[in-house]
Short mmCIF file of C-alpha atoms in Angstrom, two decimals:
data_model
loop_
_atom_site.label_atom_id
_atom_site.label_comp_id
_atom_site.label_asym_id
_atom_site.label_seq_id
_atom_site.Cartn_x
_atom_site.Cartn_y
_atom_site.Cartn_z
CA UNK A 1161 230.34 0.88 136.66
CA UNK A 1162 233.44 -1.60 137.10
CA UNK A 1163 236.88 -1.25 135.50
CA UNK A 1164 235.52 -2.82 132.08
CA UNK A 1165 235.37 -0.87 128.46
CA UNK A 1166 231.94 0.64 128.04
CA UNK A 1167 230.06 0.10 125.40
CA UNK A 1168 227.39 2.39 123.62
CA UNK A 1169 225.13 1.21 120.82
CA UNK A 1170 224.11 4.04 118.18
CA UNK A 1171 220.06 3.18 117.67
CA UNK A 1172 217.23 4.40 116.08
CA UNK A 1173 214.10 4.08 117.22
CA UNK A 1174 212.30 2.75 120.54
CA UNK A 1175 212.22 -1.04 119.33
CA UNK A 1176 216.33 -1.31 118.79
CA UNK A 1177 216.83 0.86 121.80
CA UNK A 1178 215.04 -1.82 123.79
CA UNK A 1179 217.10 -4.56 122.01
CA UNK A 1180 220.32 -2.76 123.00
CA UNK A 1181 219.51 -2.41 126.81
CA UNK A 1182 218.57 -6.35 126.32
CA UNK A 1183 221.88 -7.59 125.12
CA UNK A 1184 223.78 -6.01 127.67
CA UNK A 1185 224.83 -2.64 126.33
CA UNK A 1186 226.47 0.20 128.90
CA UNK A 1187 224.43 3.68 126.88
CA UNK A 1188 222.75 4.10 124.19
CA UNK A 1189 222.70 6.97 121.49
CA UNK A 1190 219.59 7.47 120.25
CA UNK A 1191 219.13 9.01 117.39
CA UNK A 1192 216.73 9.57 113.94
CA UNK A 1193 217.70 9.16 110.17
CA UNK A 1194 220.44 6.68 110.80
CA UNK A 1195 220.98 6.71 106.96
CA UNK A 1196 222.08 10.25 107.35
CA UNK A 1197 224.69 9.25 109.94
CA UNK A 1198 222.04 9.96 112.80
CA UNK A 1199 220.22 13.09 112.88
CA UNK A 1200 217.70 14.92 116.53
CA UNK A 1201 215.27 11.75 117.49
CA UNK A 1202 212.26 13.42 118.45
CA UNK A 1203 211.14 14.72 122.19
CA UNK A 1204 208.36 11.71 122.32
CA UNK A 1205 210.86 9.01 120.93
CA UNK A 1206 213.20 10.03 123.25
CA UNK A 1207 210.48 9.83 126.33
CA UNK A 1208 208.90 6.66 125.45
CA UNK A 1209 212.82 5.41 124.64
CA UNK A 1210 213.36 6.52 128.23
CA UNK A 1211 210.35 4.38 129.80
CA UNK A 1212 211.02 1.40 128.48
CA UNK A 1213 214.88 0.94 128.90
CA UNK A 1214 216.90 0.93 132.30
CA UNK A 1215 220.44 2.47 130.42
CA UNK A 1216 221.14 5.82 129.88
CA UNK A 1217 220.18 7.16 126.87
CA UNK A 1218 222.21 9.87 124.88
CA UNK A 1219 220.10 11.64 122.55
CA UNK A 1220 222.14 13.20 119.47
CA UNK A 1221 221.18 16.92 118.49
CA UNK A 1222 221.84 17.55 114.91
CA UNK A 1223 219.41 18.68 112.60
CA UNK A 1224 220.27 17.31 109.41
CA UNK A 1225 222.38 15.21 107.61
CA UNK A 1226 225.57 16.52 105.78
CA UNK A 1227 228.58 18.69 107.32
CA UNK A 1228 228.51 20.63 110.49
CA UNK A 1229 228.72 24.05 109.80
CA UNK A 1230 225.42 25.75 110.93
CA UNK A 1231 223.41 29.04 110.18
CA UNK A 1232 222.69 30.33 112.76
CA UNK A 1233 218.68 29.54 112.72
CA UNK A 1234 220.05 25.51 112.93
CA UNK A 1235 222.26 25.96 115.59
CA UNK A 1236 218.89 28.14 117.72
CA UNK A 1237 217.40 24.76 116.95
CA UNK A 1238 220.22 22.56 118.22
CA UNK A 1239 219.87 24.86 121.58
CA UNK A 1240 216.37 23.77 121.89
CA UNK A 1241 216.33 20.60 120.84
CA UNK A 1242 219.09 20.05 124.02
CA UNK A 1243 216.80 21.52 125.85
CA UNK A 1244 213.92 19.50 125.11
CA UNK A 1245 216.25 16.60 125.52
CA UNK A 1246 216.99 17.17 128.64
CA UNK A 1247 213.34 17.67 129.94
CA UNK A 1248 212.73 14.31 127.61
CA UNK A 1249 214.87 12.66 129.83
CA UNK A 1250 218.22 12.52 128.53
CA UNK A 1251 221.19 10.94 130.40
CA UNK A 1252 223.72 13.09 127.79
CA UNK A 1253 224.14 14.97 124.42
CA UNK A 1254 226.04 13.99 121.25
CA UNK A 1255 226.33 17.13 119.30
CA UNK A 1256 228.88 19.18 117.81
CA UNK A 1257 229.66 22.03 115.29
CA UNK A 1258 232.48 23.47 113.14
CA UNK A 1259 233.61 26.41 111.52
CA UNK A 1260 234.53 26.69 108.03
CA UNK A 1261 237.94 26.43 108.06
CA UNK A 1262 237.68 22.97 110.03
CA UNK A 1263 237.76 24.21 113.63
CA UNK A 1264 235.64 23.58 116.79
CA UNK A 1265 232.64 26.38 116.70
CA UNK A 1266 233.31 27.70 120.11
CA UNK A 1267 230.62 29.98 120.72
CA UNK A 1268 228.14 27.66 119.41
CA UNK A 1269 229.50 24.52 121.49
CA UNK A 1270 230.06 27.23 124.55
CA UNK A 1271 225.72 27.62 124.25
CA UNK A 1272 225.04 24.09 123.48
CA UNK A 1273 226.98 22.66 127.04
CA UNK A 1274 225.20 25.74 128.62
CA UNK A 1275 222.12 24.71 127.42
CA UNK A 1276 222.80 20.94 128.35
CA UNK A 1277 223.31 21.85 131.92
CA UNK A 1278 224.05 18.75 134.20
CA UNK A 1279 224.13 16.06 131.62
CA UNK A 1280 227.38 15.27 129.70
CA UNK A 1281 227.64 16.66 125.97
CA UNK A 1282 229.82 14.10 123.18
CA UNK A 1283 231.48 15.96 120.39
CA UNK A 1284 230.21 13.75 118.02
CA UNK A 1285 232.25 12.36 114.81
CA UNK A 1286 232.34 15.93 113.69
CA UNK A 1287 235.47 15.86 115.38
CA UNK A 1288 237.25 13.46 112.38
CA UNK A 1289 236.67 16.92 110.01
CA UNK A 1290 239.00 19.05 112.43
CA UNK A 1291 242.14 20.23 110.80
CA UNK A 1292 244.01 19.68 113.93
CA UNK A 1293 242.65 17.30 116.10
CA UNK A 1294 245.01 17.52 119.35
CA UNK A 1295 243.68 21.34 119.23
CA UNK A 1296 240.72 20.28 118.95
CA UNK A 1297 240.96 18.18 122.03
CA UNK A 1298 242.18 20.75 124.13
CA UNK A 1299 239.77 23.44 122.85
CA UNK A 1300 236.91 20.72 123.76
CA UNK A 1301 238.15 20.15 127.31
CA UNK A 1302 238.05 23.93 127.70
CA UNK A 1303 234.61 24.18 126.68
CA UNK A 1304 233.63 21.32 129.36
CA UNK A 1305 232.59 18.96 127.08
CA UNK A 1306 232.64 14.85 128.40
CA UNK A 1307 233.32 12.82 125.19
CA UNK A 1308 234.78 12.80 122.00
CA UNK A 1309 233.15 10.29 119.62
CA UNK A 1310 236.14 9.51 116.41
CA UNK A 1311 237.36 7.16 114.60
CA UNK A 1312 240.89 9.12 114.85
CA UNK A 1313 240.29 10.50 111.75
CA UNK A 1314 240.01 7.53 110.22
CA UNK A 1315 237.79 5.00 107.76
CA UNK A 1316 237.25 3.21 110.83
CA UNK A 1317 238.48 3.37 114.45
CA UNK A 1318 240.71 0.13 113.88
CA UNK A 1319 242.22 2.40 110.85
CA UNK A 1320 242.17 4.98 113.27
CA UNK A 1321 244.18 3.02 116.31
CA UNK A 1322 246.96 4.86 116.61
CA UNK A 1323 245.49 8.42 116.83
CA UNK A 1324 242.69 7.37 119.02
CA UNK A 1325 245.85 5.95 121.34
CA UNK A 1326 247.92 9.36 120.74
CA UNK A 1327 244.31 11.20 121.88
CA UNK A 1328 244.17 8.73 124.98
CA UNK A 1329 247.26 9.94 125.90
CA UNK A 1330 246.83 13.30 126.01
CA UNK A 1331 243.06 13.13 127.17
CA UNK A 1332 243.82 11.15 129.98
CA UNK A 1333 241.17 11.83 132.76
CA UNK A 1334 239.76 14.87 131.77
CA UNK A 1335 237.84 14.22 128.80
CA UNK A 1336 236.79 10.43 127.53
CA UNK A 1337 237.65 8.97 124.17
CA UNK A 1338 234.94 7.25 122.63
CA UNK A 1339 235.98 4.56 119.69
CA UNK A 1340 233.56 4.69 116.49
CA UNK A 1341 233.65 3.80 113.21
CA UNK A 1342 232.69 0.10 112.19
CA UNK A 1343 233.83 -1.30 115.55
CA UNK A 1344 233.18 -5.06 116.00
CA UNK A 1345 234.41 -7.87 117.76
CA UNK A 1346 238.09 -7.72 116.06
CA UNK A 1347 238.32 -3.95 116.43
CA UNK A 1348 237.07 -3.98 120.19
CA UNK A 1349 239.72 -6.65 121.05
CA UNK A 1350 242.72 -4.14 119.27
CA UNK A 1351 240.72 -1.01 120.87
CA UNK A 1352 241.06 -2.38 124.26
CA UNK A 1353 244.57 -3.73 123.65
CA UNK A 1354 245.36 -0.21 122.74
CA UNK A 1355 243.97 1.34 126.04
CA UNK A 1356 240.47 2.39 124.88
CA UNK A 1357 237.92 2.31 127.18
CA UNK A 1358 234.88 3.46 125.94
CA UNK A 1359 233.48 1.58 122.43
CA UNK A 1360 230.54 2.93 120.32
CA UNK A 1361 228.71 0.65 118.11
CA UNK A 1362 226.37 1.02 115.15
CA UNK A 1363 222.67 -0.31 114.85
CA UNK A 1364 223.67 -4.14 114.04
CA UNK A 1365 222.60 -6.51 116.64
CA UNK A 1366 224.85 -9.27 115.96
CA UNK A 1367 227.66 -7.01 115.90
CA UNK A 1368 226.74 -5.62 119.19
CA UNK A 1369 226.31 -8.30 120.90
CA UNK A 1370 229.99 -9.57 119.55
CA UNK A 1371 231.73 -6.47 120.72
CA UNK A 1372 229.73 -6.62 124.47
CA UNK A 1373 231.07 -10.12 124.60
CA UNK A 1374 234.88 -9.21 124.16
CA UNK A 1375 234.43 -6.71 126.54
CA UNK A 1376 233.31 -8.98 129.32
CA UNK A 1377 235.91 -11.09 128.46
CA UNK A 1378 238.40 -8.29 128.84
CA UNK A 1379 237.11 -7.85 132.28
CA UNK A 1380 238.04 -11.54 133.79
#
């Protein structure tokens, strides 16, 4: 990987995952229900996803739409489902799970990395309903998860610019920032300007293949 932004597509579905790795994207996120903001793609989706693209392929574990606080029967699926994941195939994880009073759910985030072993695990845009977000951060690093998928908060991640920066900051190498939130070409160009180096995009192919041309351009 050279000094360039990354860029990750959110798909769903074996047919825009194939479109993604086409264009040029970095990762993918593959996920089901993106209606619902992306809910667990399924073990075989995830396989045949896997055999017919050369990128890695995150595969998000949440199993169903709405907030992220979890009974405890959802978050034994979420274990499995990483689980399965991982034998699918999986390069990563986007998951993530909060308590009620808007905090990082450590134990269940402690089982879900566990569960992950090797591969990477994203706190997903869960993390834009913490109540304090640079706690969150830190909690998250302590936990040993890679990523942080947010929009800073924010309606969007260009909204969002200055927290992401602020989280940059006090990330710096030991946990990645991940820009999301209706990021195309104008956003990527301010994202980057701003010291972002990681970009996640939504299931638009135009749009994606916008943003994946800024970055290159970034890189000359």
């Amino acid at each position: 990987m050279s000094g360039r932004p990354l860029v990750e597509a959110c798909v769903e579905g074996i047919e825009a995952a194939a479109a993604a790795d086409r264009a040029g994207d970095d990762r993918l996120e593959l996920c089901a229900s993106l209606v619902e903001d992306g809910t667990t793609p399924s073990a075989g989706t995830l396989a045949v996803a896997r055999s017919r693209v050369a990128i890695p392929i995150v595969a998000m574990v949440r199993p169903r739409g709405g907030g992220f606080v979890y009974s405890s029967a959802e978050l034994e699926v979420m274990e499995r489902d990483v689980a399965a994941a991982r034998e699918a195939g999986a390069a990563g994880i986007a998951t993530g799970a909060l308590t009620e009073d808007g905090r990082v759910n450590e134990e269940a985030l402690r089982a879900l990395v566990r569960a992950a072993g090797s591969l990477p695990v994203t706190f997903h845009r869960a993390f834009d309903h913490v109540a304090d977000p640079a706690a969150a951060l830190e909690t998250l690093i302590t936990l040993g998860a890679r990523r942080v998928l947010t929009s800073g908060g924010a309606s969007s991640a260009r909204a969002g610019i200055d927290t992401l920066a602020a989280l940059g900051r006090q990330a710096g190498d030991r946990i990645a920032i991940v820009a999301g939130g209706h990021v195309d070409a104008a956003a990527a160009r301010d994202l980057v300007a701003a010291g972002i180096r990681e970009l996640h995009v939504g299931n638009d192919r135009a749009r994606l293949a916008s943003v994946i041309a800024v970055v290159r351009a970034a890189a000359r």
